[in-house]
């Protein structure tokens, strides 16, 4: 620790879905590696599989707010319950940790940008506040445009939308919460309201990196200073020479680690299609059937993550009939899988973490977006970074078995596959550069830490 600096304590408050907990936990680990004391608030109580202790201290805030039921329960009811619990408990925890005003230490709450009201609590308690945006700057910018009335919702009937810093977007390239505001009004609200007080936050941190989103970051940066700090992927996956800090994580589901690794170890380099739709997306039964038949028909090896709650949608006898070619697990150690040499492509829903993970590990993607920001990420993957292709729906909104097969063939060895692999390798190098010592994200993290210490 440097001399003449006051104690700096950081409290991290993610929204409790896997896709938000992961990047905020990984960022917390980075801060610890830079010498800060960091406590991450957890929502999973004492369930043993969820929490393993490590250099980041963990503090339970509630044990019945895991949001895998966010979409099952009504989002409105969930969000109301969430706010009530956090508003009550957060000041108590701040006091317990000795972080409040009366103490001489410097303290900061890093809060998930989707809960902007957490900044008010931080300020009332005398803490600094840093908003952490878990999604791409492109997506943030679209929601900012909606917030400011620059992009009106419901959308006008027009063929494309022009937003500064972004390529021309068609309706279906926008986040679903923008073009389909009736589906989850509470989540549209949540996404747009990230910008309620974003000028008042002491810092704005975004899980992306400069060279990936240069133009749109520069536009966003003209509104207020922001710091890119991503990709928040443990360095050992990015650079095999690095022995990372103890690699622990918080899995809200139980990964089938040995089963995946053993199966992948038995496959040839680049021969496996890895398929996952993240922690929330639920496919319709017909879509599930076409996907299953498409994977089988592709004749490639596949490792498919089908969450326990989704398994009932698999076609009858699918598991038995495809066991020679395919492995179906209910949750995988995704970073390990993507870093495995047997994996040739990733059929993904394009959640921002999955997208960043594949891009940073150089794995070409077949984009099968479901909802939320995934549609926009899919557009960027296919047309801007050109590290994958986007599967197309038919008139009934289904990605057919034939389309699945076509996409797999194309990405694994079709005309575009070489160029896509070349681009994937290029972005991988740039991602590693950003987080390695002296890279853009690393410098921003150092700056953030230094500013925290001087506040
Ligand atoms: C959600 C949203 O859906 C997403 O669009 C948004 O950007 C973030 O929040 P989710 O759908 O779960 O997240 O997707 P994603 O962002 O990809 O996050 C999933 C995380 O779980 C990734 O870090 C991935 O590595 C991990 N994962 C996924 C596993 O560890 N094992 C799995 O089997 C599947």
CSV table of C-alpha atoms and ligand atoms in Angstrom, one decimal:
chain,number,residue,atom,x,y,z
A,1,UNK,CA,0.0,0.0,0.0
A,2,UNK,CA,1.2,3.5,-0.7
A,3,UNK,CA,2.0,5.8,2.1
A,4,UNK,CA,0.0,8.9,3.0
A,5,UNK,CA,-3.2,7.7,1.6
A,6,UNK,CA,-6.3,7.2,3.6
A,7,UNK,CA,-8.0,3.9,3.8
A,8,UNK,CA,-10.2,3.3,0.8
A,9,UNK,CA,-13.2,1.0,1.1
A,10,UNK,CA,-15.4,0.1,-1.8
A,11,UNK,CA,-18.8,-1.5,-1.7
A,12,UNK,CA,-20.2,-3.1,-4.9
A,13,UNK,CA,-23.9,-3.5,-5.5
A,14,UNK,CA,-24.9,-5.5,-8.6
A,15,UNK,CA,-28.4,-6.1,-9.9
A,16,UNK,CA,-28.7,-9.8,-9.0
A,17,UNK,CA,-28.8,-11.5,-12.4
A,18,UNK,CA,-25.9,-13.6,-13.5
A,19,UNK,CA,-25.1,-11.2,-16.4
A,20,UNK,CA,-24.6,-8.3,-14.0
A,21,UNK,CA,-23.1,-10.1,-11.0
A,22,UNK,CA,-20.3,-11.6,-13.2
A,23,UNK,CA,-18.8,-8.4,-14.6
A,24,UNK,CA,-19.1,-6.6,-11.3
A,25,UNK,CA,-17.5,-9.4,-9.4
A,26,UNK,CA,-14.6,-9.6,-11.9
A,27,UNK,CA,-14.2,-5.8,-11.7
A,28,UNK,CA,-14.1,-6.1,-7.9
A,29,UNK,CA,-11.3,-8.6,-8.2
A,30,UNK,CA,-9.3,-6.2,-10.3
A,31,UNK,CA,-9.7,-3.4,-7.7
A,32,UNK,CA,-8.5,-5.8,-5.0
A,33,UNK,CA,-5.4,-6.5,-7.2
A,34,UNK,CA,-4.8,-2.8,-7.3
A,35,UNK,CA,-4.8,-2.7,-3.4
A,36,UNK,CA,-8.3,-1.7,-2.6
A,37,UNK,CA,-10.6,-3.3,0.0
A,38,UNK,CA,-13.7,-4.4,-1.8
A,39,UNK,CA,-17.0,-5.8,-0.5
A,40,UNK,CA,-19.5,-7.3,-2.9
A,41,UNK,CA,-23.1,-7.4,-1.8
A,42,UNK,CA,-24.7,-10.7,-2.5
A,43,UNK,CA,-28.3,-11.8,-2.8
A,44,UNK,CA,-27.9,-15.4,-2.3
A,45,UNK,CA,-27.6,-15.8,1.4
A,46,UNK,CA,-25.7,-18.9,2.5
A,47,UNK,CA,-26.4,-21.2,-0.3
A,48,UNK,CA,-23.1,-23.0,-0.5
A,49,UNK,CA,-22.9,-23.3,-4.3
A,50,UNK,CA,-23.4,-19.6,-4.8
A,51,UNK,CA,-20.7,-18.1,-2.8
A,52,UNK,CA,-17.1,-19.0,-2.4
A,53,UNK,CA,-14.9,-16.7,-0.5
A,54,UNK,CA,-11.9,-15.0,-2.0
A,55,UNK,CA,-10.0,-11.7,-2.0
A,56,UNK,CA,-13.3,-9.8,-2.5
A,57,UNK,CA,-15.3,-9.8,0.8
A,58,UNK,CA,-18.9,-10.9,0.4
A,59,UNK,CA,-21.7,-9.4,2.4
A,60,UNK,CA,-25.2,-10.8,2.1
A,61,UNK,CA,-27.9,-8.2,1.6
A,62,UNK,CA,-30.8,-10.6,1.0
A,63,UNK,CA,-31.3,-14.2,0.3
A,64,UNK,CA,-34.5,-14.2,-1.6
A,65,UNK,CA,-33.8,-11.7,-4.4
A,66,UNK,CA,-32.0,-13.9,-6.9
A,67,UNK,CA,-33.4,-12.6,-10.1
A,68,UNK,CA,-33.6,-15.8,-12.1
A,69,UNK,CA,-37.2,-15.4,-11.3
A,70,UNK,CA,-37.3,-11.8,-12.4
A,71,UNK,CA,-39.2,-12.8,-15.5
A,72,UNK,CA,-41.3,-15.4,-13.9
A,73,UNK,CA,-42.5,-13.2,-11.1
A,74,UNK,CA,-43.9,-10.0,-12.5
A,75,UNK,CA,-40.9,-7.7,-13.2
A,76,UNK,CA,-42.8,-4.8,-11.5
A,77,UNK,CA,-43.4,-6.7,-8.3
A,78,UNK,CA,-39.8,-8.0,-8.3
A,79,UNK,CA,-38.3,-4.5,-8.8
A,80,UNK,CA,-40.5,-3.0,-6.1
A,81,UNK,CA,-39.4,-5.7,-3.6
A,82,UNK,CA,-35.8,-5.3,-4.7
A,83,UNK,CA,-35.9,-1.5,-4.1
A,84,UNK,CA,-37.6,-1.8,-0.7
A,85,UNK,CA,-35.0,-4.4,0.6
A,86,UNK,CA,-32.0,-2.5,-0.7
A,87,UNK,CA,-33.2,0.8,0.6
A,88,UNK,CA,-33.6,-0.7,4.1
A,89,UNK,CA,-30.5,-2.8,4.2
A,90,UNK,CA,-27.9,-0.7,2.4
A,91,UNK,CA,-27.6,2.0,5.1
A,92,UNK,CA,-27.4,-0.7,7.7
A,93,UNK,CA,-24.5,-2.5,5.9
A,94,UNK,CA,-22.7,0.8,5.3
A,95,UNK,CA,-22.9,1.5,9.0
A,96,UNK,CA,-21.9,-2.0,10.0
A,97,UNK,CA,-18.8,-1.8,7.7
A,98,UNK,CA,-17.9,1.5,9.3
A,99,UNK,CA,-18.1,3.3,6.0
A,100,UNK,CA,-20.4,6.1,6.9
A,101,UNK,CA,-19.7,9.8,7.2
A,102,UNK,CA,-18.4,9.8,10.8
A,103,UNK,CA,-15.5,7.5,9.8
A,104,UNK,CA,-12.4,9.1,8.3
A,105,UNK,CA,-12.0,6.6,5.6
A,106,UNK,CA,-12.8,7.3,2.0
A,107,UNK,CA,-15.7,5.2,0.7
A,108,UNK,CA,-17.4,4.6,-2.5
A,109,UNK,CA,-20.4,2.6,-3.6
A,110,UNK,CA,-20.1,1.1,-7.1
A,111,UNK,CA,-23.7,0.5,-8.1
A,112,UNK,CA,-25.3,-1.1,-11.0
A,113,UNK,CA,-26.4,1.6,-13.4
A,114,UNK,CA,-29.9,0.0,-13.6
A,115,UNK,CA,-30.5,1.1,-10.0
A,116,UNK,CA,-29.7,4.8,-10.1
A,117,UNK,CA,-31.5,5.4,-6.9
A,118,UNK,CA,-28.6,3.7,-5.1
A,119,UNK,CA,-26.6,6.9,-5.8
A,120,UNK,CA,-29.0,8.8,-3.6
A,121,UNK,CA,-28.5,6.3,-0.8
A,122,UNK,CA,-24.7,6.6,-1.2
A,123,UNK,CA,-24.8,10.4,-1.1
A,124,UNK,CA,-27.1,10.4,2.0
A,125,UNK,CA,-24.5,8.2,3.7
A,126,UNK,CA,-21.6,10.4,2.7
A,127,UNK,CA,-20.2,7.9,0.2
A,128,UNK,CA,-19.0,8.6,-3.3
A,129,UNK,CA,-20.9,6.9,-6.1
A,130,UNK,CA,-19.7,5.2,-9.3
A,131,UNK,CA,-22.3,4.0,-11.8
A,132,UNK,CA,-21.3,0.7,-13.4
A,133,UNK,CA,-22.8,0.0,-16.8
A,134,UNK,CA,-22.8,-3.7,-17.6
A,135,UNK,CA,-23.8,-3.3,-21.2
A,136,UNK,CA,-22.2,-2.0,-24.3
A,137,UNK,CA,-21.8,1.7,-24.9
A,138,UNK,CA,-23.8,1.3,-28.1
A,139,UNK,CA,-26.8,0.0,-26.1
A,140,UNK,CA,-26.3,2.6,-23.4
A,141,UNK,CA,-26.3,5.3,-26.0
A,142,UNK,CA,-29.6,4.0,-27.5
A,143,UNK,CA,-31.3,4.2,-24.1
A,144,UNK,CA,-29.8,7.6,-23.5
A,145,UNK,CA,-31.4,8.8,-26.8
A,146,UNK,CA,-34.7,7.4,-25.6
A,147,UNK,CA,-34.3,9.1,-22.2
A,148,UNK,CA,-33.6,12.4,-23.8
A,149,UNK,CA,-36.4,12.1,-26.3
A,150,UNK,CA,-34.0,12.0,-29.2
A,151,UNK,CA,-35.4,8.6,-30.1
A,152,UNK,CA,-39.1,8.5,-29.6
A,153,UNK,CA,-40.9,5.4,-28.4
A,154,UNK,CA,-43.1,3.8,-29.5
A,155,UNK,CA,-40.9,4.0,-32.6
A,156,UNK,CA,-42.1,5.8,-35.7
A,157,UNK,CA,-42.7,3.6,-38.7
A,158,UNK,CA,-39.5,4.1,-40.7
A,159,UNK,CA,-37.0,1.7,-42.2
A,160,UNK,CA,-33.9,2.8,-40.3
A,161,UNK,CA,-32.8,4.9,-37.4
A,162,UNK,CA,-29.8,7.1,-37.3
A,163,UNK,CA,-28.1,7.6,-33.9
A,164,UNK,CA,-24.8,9.5,-33.6
A,165,UNK,CA,-21.8,7.2,-33.1
A,166,UNK,CA,-23.7,4.1,-34.4
A,167,UNK,CA,-24.2,2.5,-37.8
A,168,UNK,CA,-27.6,3.0,-39.3
A,169,UNK,CA,-29.9,0.6,-37.4
A,170,UNK,CA,-33.0,-1.2,-38.5
A,171,UNK,CA,-35.9,-1.6,-36.0
A,172,UNK,CA,-34.8,-5.1,-35.1
A,173,UNK,CA,-31.2,-4.0,-34.4
A,174,UNK,CA,-32.4,-1.8,-31.6
A,175,UNK,CA,-32.8,-3.4,-28.1
A,176,UNK,CA,-36.2,-5.2,-27.8
A,177,UNK,CA,-37.0,-3.0,-24.8
A,178,UNK,CA,-37.0,-0.1,-27.4
A,179,UNK,CA,-38.9,-1.6,-30.3
A,180,UNK,CA,-41.3,-3.8,-28.2
A,181,UNK,CA,-42.1,-1.6,-25.2
A,182,UNK,CA,-45.2,-3.5,-24.5
A,183,UNK,CA,-43.4,-6.8,-23.7
A,184,UNK,CA,-41.7,-5.8,-20.4
A,185,UNK,CA,-42.6,-2.1,-19.7
A,186,UNK,CA,-40.9,-2.3,-16.3
A,187,UNK,CA,-37.6,-3.4,-18.0
A,188,UNK,CA,-37.8,-0.6,-20.6
A,189,UNK,CA,-38.3,1.8,-17.8
A,190,UNK,CA,-35.3,0.3,-15.9
A,191,UNK,CA,-33.0,0.6,-19.0
A,192,UNK,CA,-34.0,4.2,-19.9
A,193,UNK,CA,-33.9,5.4,-16.3
A,194,UNK,CA,-30.2,4.5,-16.1
A,195,UNK,CA,-29.7,8.1,-17.2
A,196,UNK,CA,-31.9,9.7,-14.6
A,197,UNK,CA,-28.9,11.0,-12.6
A,198,UNK,CA,-25.9,9.9,-14.6
A,199,UNK,CA,-24.3,13.3,-14.6
A,200,UNK,CA,-24.4,13.3,-10.8
A,201,UNK,CA,-22.4,10.1,-10.3
A,202,UNK,CA,-18.8,10.7,-9.4
A,203,UNK,CA,-17.7,8.2,-12.0
A,204,UNK,CA,-19.3,6.3,-14.8
A,205,UNK,CA,-17.6,3.0,-15.5
A,206,UNK,CA,-18.5,0.9,-18.6
A,207,UNK,CA,-17.7,-2.7,-19.3
A,208,UNK,CA,-16.2,-2.3,-22.8
A,209,UNK,CA,-12.9,-1.2,-24.2
A,210,UNK,CA,-11.9,1.9,-26.2
A,211,UNK,CA,-10.9,0.4,-29.5
A,212,UNK,CA,-14.1,-1.7,-29.6
A,213,UNK,CA,-16.5,1.2,-29.5
A,214,UNK,CA,-14.4,4.2,-30.4
A,215,UNK,CA,-16.9,6.4,-32.1
A,216,UNK,CA,-19.8,5.9,-29.8
A,217,UNK,CA,-17.6,6.1,-26.7
A,218,UNK,CA,-16.2,9.4,-27.9
A,219,UNK,CA,-19.8,10.7,-28.3
A,220,UNK,CA,-20.9,9.5,-24.9
A,221,UNK,CA,-17.6,11.0,-23.5
A,222,UNK,CA,-18.6,14.4,-24.8
A,223,UNK,CA,-21.7,14.3,-22.5
A,224,UNK,CA,-19.7,13.5,-19.4
A,225,UNK,CA,-16.4,11.7,-18.5
A,226,UNK,CA,-16.6,7.9,-18.6
A,227,UNK,CA,-14.1,5.2,-18.0
A,228,UNK,CA,-14.0,2.0,-20.0
A,229,UNK,CA,-12.8,-0.8,-17.8
A,230,UNK,CA,-13.5,-4.0,-19.8
A,231,UNK,CA,-13.5,-6.7,-20.7
A,232,UNK,CA,-13.9,-7.8,-17.1
A,233,UNK,CA,-12.6,-11.3,-17.9
A,234,UNK,CA,-10.0,-12.9,-15.5
A,235,UNK,CA,-6.6,-12.4,-17.1
A,236,UNK,CA,-5.7,-16.0,-17.1
A,237,UNK,CA,-8.2,-16.7,-19.8
A,238,UNK,CA,-6.9,-13.8,-21.9
A,239,UNK,CA,-3.3,-14.5,-21.5
A,240,UNK,CA,-2.2,-18.0,-20.8
A,241,UNK,CA,1.1,-16.8,-19.3
A,242,UNK,CA,-0.7,-15.1,-16.4
A,243,UNK,CA,-1.5,-16.9,-13.3
A,244,UNK,CA,-4.7,-15.1,-12.2
A,245,UNK,CA,-5.7,-14.4,-8.7
A,246,UNK,CA,-7.6,-17.3,-7.2
A,247,UNK,CA,-10.3,-18.0,-9.8
A,248,UNK,CA,-13.5,-18.1,-7.8
A,249,UNK,CA,-16.8,-16.9,-9.1
A,250,UNK,CA,-20.4,-16.6,-8.1
A,251,UNK,CA,-22.5,-19.0,-10.1
A,252,UNK,CA,-26.2,-18.7,-9.6
A,253,UNK,CA,-26.4,-22.1,-11.3
A,254,UNK,CA,-24.2,-25.1,-10.7
A,255,UNK,CA,-21.7,-25.6,-13.5
A,256,UNK,CA,-20.9,-29.1,-14.7
A,257,UNK,CA,-17.2,-28.5,-14.9
A,258,UNK,CA,-15.7,-32.0,-15.2
A,259,UNK,CA,-18.3,-33.3,-17.5
A,260,UNK,CA,-17.7,-30.4,-19.9
A,261,UNK,CA,-13.9,-30.5,-19.7
A,262,UNK,CA,-13.6,-34.3,-20.1
A,263,UNK,CA,-16.0,-34.2,-23.1
A,264,UNK,CA,-14.1,-31.3,-24.8
A,265,UNK,CA,-10.7,-33.0,-24.1
A,266,UNK,CA,-11.9,-35.9,-26.3
A,267,UNK,CA,-12.6,-33.6,-29.3
A,268,UNK,CA,-10.4,-32.3,-32.1
A,269,UNK,CA,-9.4,-28.7,-32.3
A,270,UNK,CA,-12.1,-26.4,-33.6
A,271,UNK,CA,-14.6,-29.2,-34.0
A,272,UNK,CA,-17.3,-28.2,-31.4
A,273,UNK,CA,-20.2,-25.8,-31.6
A,274,UNK,CA,-20.8,-24.4,-28.1
A,275,UNK,CA,-24.4,-23.3,-27.7
A,276,UNK,CA,-25.8,-21.2,-24.8
A,277,UNK,CA,-28.5,-18.6,-24.3
A,278,UNK,CA,-27.4,-17.3,-21.0
A,279,UNK,CA,-29.2,-17.2,-17.7
A,280,UNK,CA,-32.6,-15.7,-18.5
A,281,UNK,CA,-33.7,-16.3,-22.1
A,282,UNK,CA,-36.4,-18.9,-22.5
A,283,UNK,CA,-36.9,-20.4,-26.0
A,284,UNK,CA,-40.4,-21.3,-27.3
A,285,UNK,CA,-41.0,-25.0,-27.7
A,286,UNK,CA,-41.1,-24.8,-31.5
A,287,UNK,CA,-37.8,-22.9,-31.5
A,288,UNK,CA,-36.2,-25.4,-29.2
A,289,UNK,CA,-37.3,-28.2,-31.5
A,290,UNK,CA,-35.8,-26.5,-34.6
A,291,UNK,CA,-32.6,-25.7,-32.8
A,292,UNK,CA,-32.3,-29.3,-31.5
A,293,UNK,CA,-32.9,-30.7,-35.0
A,294,UNK,CA,-30.6,-28.2,-36.6
A,295,UNK,CA,-27.7,-29.0,-34.2
A,296,UNK,CA,-28.3,-32.7,-34.9
A,297,UNK,CA,-28.6,-32.1,-38.7
A,298,UNK,CA,-25.3,-30.1,-38.8
A,299,UNK,CA,-23.4,-33.2,-38.0
A,300,UNK,CA,-21.0,-31.2,-35.9
A,301,UNK,CA,-20.2,-32.0,-32.3
A,302,UNK,CA,-22.1,-29.7,-30.0
A,303,UNK,CA,-22.1,-28.7,-26.3
A,304,UNK,CA,-25.4,-27.2,-25.5
A,305,UNK,CA,-26.4,-25.5,-22.2
A,306,UNK,CA,-30.0,-26.1,-21.5
A,307,UNK,CA,-31.0,-24.8,-18.1
A,308,UNK,CA,-32.9,-27.2,-15.9
A,309,UNK,CA,-36.1,-25.2,-16.4
A,310,UNK,CA,-35.8,-25.5,-20.2
A,311,UNK,CA,-35.1,-29.2,-20.4
A,312,UNK,CA,-38.8,-30.1,-20.7
A,313,UNK,CA,-38.9,-28.4,-24.1
A,314,UNK,CA,-36.3,-30.7,-25.7
A,315,UNK,CA,-37.9,-33.0,-28.3
A,316,UNK,CA,-38.7,-36.5,-27.0
A,317,UNK,CA,-35.6,-38.9,-27.1
A,318,UNK,CA,-33.3,-36.1,-28.3
A,319,UNK,CA,-30.7,-36.7,-25.6
A,320,UNK,CA,-30.5,-40.4,-26.3
A,321,UNK,CA,-30.6,-40.0,-30.1
A,322,UNK,CA,-27.9,-37.3,-30.2
A,323,UNK,CA,-25.6,-38.6,-27.5
A,324,UNK,CA,-22.8,-39.6,-30.0
A,325,UNK,CA,-22.5,-36.0,-31.3
A,326,UNK,CA,-23.8,-33.9,-28.5
A,327,UNK,CA,-23.5,-33.1,-24.8
A,328,UNK,CA,-26.3,-31.3,-23.1
A,329,UNK,CA,-25.5,-29.7,-19.7
A,330,UNK,CA,-27.6,-27.5,-17.4
A,331,UNK,CA,-24.8,-24.9,-16.8
A,332,UNK,CA,-21.2,-24.8,-18.1
A,333,UNK,CA,-18.0,-23.1,-16.9
A,334,UNK,CA,-18.4,-20.8,-19.9
A,335,UNK,CA,-15.0,-19.1,-19.9
A,336,UNK,CA,-13.2,-22.4,-19.7
A,337,UNK,CA,-15.3,-23.8,-22.5
A,338,UNK,CA,-14.7,-20.8,-24.8
A,339,UNK,CA,-11.0,-20.9,-24.0
A,340,UNK,CA,-10.9,-24.6,-24.9
A,341,UNK,CA,-9.2,-25.4,-28.2
A,342,UNK,CA,-11.9,-27.9,-29.2
A,343,UNK,CA,-14.5,-25.1,-29.5
A,344,UNK,CA,-14.8,-23.8,-33.1
A,345,UNK,CA,-17.8,-21.5,-32.7
A,346,UNK,CA,-20.3,-20.1,-30.2
A,347,UNK,CA,-24.0,-20.1,-31.0
A,348,UNK,CA,-25.0,-17.4,-28.6
A,349,UNK,CA,-28.0,-15.2,-27.6
A,350,UNK,CA,-25.5,-12.3,-27.5
A,351,UNK,CA,-25.9,-11.3,-23.9
A,352,UNK,CA,-23.2,-8.7,-23.5
A,353,UNK,CA,-21.0,-10.9,-21.3
A,354,UNK,CA,-21.2,-13.8,-23.7
A,355,UNK,CA,-20.4,-11.5,-26.6
A,356,UNK,CA,-17.4,-9.9,-24.9
A,357,UNK,CA,-16.2,-13.3,-23.7
A,358,UNK,CA,-16.3,-14.8,-27.2
A,359,UNK,CA,-14.8,-11.7,-28.8
A,360,UNK,CA,-12.0,-11.5,-26.2
A,361,UNK,CA,-11.2,-15.2,-26.6
A,362,UNK,CA,-11.3,-15.1,-30.4
A,363,UNK,CA,-14.3,-17.5,-30.8
A,364,UNK,CA,-16.5,-16.8,-33.9
A,365,UNK,CA,-20.2,-16.5,-33.2
A,366,UNK,CA,-23.5,-17.4,-34.6
A,367,UNK,CA,-25.8,-14.7,-33.2
A,368,UNK,CA,-29.3,-15.9,-32.1
A,369,UNK,CA,-30.5,-12.9,-30.1
A,370,UNK,CA,-33.6,-13.3,-27.9
A,371,UNK,CA,-34.4,-10.1,-26.2
A,372,UNK,CA,-33.1,-7.0,-24.4
A,373,UNK,CA,-29.7,-5.7,-25.7
A,374,UNK,CA,-29.0,-8.9,-27.5
A,375,UNK,CA,-30.4,-7.7,-30.8
A,376,UNK,CA,-28.0,-4.7,-30.9
A,377,UNK,CA,-25.1,-6.8,-29.9
A,378,UNK,CA,-25.9,-9.3,-32.7
A,379,UNK,CA,-25.8,-6.4,-35.2
A,380,UNK,CA,-22.4,-5.3,-34.0
A,381,UNK,CA,-21.0,-8.9,-34.0
A,382,UNK,CA,-22.2,-9.5,-37.6
A,383,UNK,CA,-21.8,-6.2,-39.3
A,384,UNK,CA,-19.4,-4.0,-37.3
A,385,UNK,CA,-16.8,-6.2,-35.8
A,386,UNK,CA,-17.5,-9.0,-38.3
A,387,UNK,CA,-16.8,-11.8,-35.9
A,388,UNK,CA,-19.8,-13.8,-36.6
A,389,UNK,CA,-23.0,-14.2,-38.6
A,390,UNK,CA,-26.6,-13.5,-37.5
A,391,UNK,CA,-29.2,-16.3,-37.9
A,392,UNK,CA,-32.3,-15.0,-39.6
A,393,UNK,CA,-35.9,-15.7,-38.6
A,394,UNK,CA,-38.6,-16.9,-40.9
A,395,UNK,CA,-42.0,-15.2,-41.3
A,396,UNK,CA,-43.2,-16.9,-38.2
A,397,UNK,CA,-40.4,-15.6,-36.1
A,398,UNK,CA,-38.6,-19.0,-36.0
A,399,UNK,CA,-35.0,-19.7,-36.8
A,400,UNK,CA,-35.6,-22.9,-38.6
A,401,UNK,CA,-33.6,-26.1,-38.5
A,402,UNK,CA,-32.3,-25.4,-42.0
A,403,UNK,CA,-31.1,-21.9,-41.0
A,404,UNK,CA,-29.3,-23.4,-37.9
A,405,UNK,CA,-27.6,-25.9,-40.1
A,406,UNK,CA,-26.6,-23.3,-42.7
A,407,UNK,CA,-25.2,-21.0,-40.1
A,408,UNK,CA,-23.1,-23.7,-38.5
A,409,UNK,CA,-21.7,-24.8,-41.9
A,410,UNK,CA,-21.0,-21.2,-42.8
A,411,UNK,CA,-19.1,-20.3,-39.6
A,412,UNK,CA,-17.2,-23.6,-39.3
A,413,UNK,CA,-15.9,-23.7,-42.9
A,414,UNK,CA,-18.0,-21.6,-45.3
A,415,UNK,CA,-16.9,-18.7,-47.6
A,416,UNK,CA,-16.9,-16.2,-44.8
A,417,UNK,CA,-15.3,-18.3,-42.2
A,418,UNK,CA,-11.7,-17.4,-42.8
A,419,UNK,CA,-12.3,-13.7,-42.7
A,420,UNK,CA,-14.4,-14.1,-39.6
A,421,UNK,CA,-11.7,-16.1,-37.9
A,422,UNK,CA,-9.1,-13.5,-38.9
A,423,UNK,CA,-11.3,-10.7,-37.4
A,424,UNK,CA,-11.9,-12.7,-34.2
A,425,UNK,CA,-8.1,-13.1,-33.7
A,426,UNK,CA,-7.7,-9.4,-34.3
A,427,UNK,CA,-10.3,-8.4,-31.7
A,428,UNK,CA,-8.9,-10.9,-29.3
A,429,UNK,CA,-5.5,-9.2,-29.5
A,430,UNK,CA,-7.1,-5.7,-29.0
A,431,UNK,CA,-9.1,-6.9,-26.0
A,432,UNK,CA,-6.0,-8.4,-24.3
A,433,UNK,CA,-4.1,-5.1,-25.1
A,434,UNK,CA,-6.8,-3.1,-23.4
A,435,UNK,CA,-6.6,-4.9,-20.1
A,436,UNK,CA,-2.9,-5.7,-20.0
A,437,UNK,CA,-0.6,-3.4,-18.1
A,438,UNK,CA,-0.7,0.1,-19.7
A,439,UNK,CA,-3.7,-0.7,-21.9
A,440,UNK,CA,-6.6,1.7,-22.1
A,441,UNK,CA,-8.9,-0.1,-19.6
A,442,UNK,CA,-6.0,-0.9,-17.2
A,443,UNK,CA,-5.0,2.8,-17.2
A,444,UNK,CA,-8.6,3.8,-16.5
A,445,UNK,CA,-8.8,1.5,-13.6
A,446,UNK,CA,-5.5,2.8,-12.2
A,447,UNK,CA,-6.8,6.4,-12.6
A,448,UNK,CA,-10.1,5.4,-10.9
A,449,UNK,CA,-8.2,3.9,-8.0
A,450,UNK,CA,-5.9,6.9,-7.7
A,451,UNK,CA,-8.8,9.3,-7.8
A,452,UNK,CA,-10.6,7.3,-5.1
A,453,UNK,CA,-7.5,7.6,-2.9
A,454,UNK,CA,-7.3,11.3,-3.3
A,455,UNK,CA,-11.0,12.2,-2.9
B,1,LIG,C1,-28.3,-10.7,-19.0
B,1,LIG,C2,-29.0,-10.2,-20.3
B,1,LIG,O1,-29.8,-11.2,-20.9
B,1,LIG,C3,-27.9,-9.7,-21.2
B,1,LIG,O2,-28.4,-9.5,-22.5
B,1,LIG,C4,-27.3,-8.5,-20.6
B,1,LIG,O3,-26.3,-8.0,-21.5
B,1,LIG,C5,-26.7,-8.9,-19.3
B,1,LIG,O4,-27.7,-9.5,-18.5
B,1,LIG,P1,-27.5,-13.2,-19.6
B,1,LIG,O5,-28.7,-13.4,-20.5
B,1,LIG,O6,-27.4,-14.2,-18.5
B,1,LIG,O7,-27.4,-11.7,-19.0
B,1,LIG,O8,-26.3,-13.3,-20.6
B,1,LIG,P2,-24.8,-12.8,-20.5
B,1,LIG,O9,-24.6,-11.4,-20.5
B,1,LIG,O10,-24.1,-13.5,-21.7
B,1,LIG,O11,-24.2,-13.4,-19.2
B,1,LIG,C6,-24.2,-14.8,-18.9
B,1,LIG,C7,-23.0,-15.0,-18.0
B,1,LIG,O12,-23.1,-16.3,-17.5
B,1,LIG,C8,-21.7,-15.0,-18.8
B,1,LIG,O13,-20.7,-14.4,-18.0
B,1,LIG,C9,-21.4,-16.5,-19.0
B,1,LIG,O14,-20.0,-16.7,-19.0
B,1,LIG,C10,-22.0,-17.1,-17.8
B,1,LIG,N1,-22.5,-18.5,-18.2
B,1,LIG,C11,-23.4,-18.7,-19.1
B,1,LIG,C12,-21.9,-19.6,-17.6
B,1,LIG,O15,-20.9,-19.4,-16.8
B,1,LIG,N2,-22.3,-20.8,-17.9
B,1,LIG,C13,-23.3,-21.0,-18.8
B,1,LIG,O16,-23.6,-22.2,-19.0
B,1,LIG,C14,-23.9,-19.9,-19.4
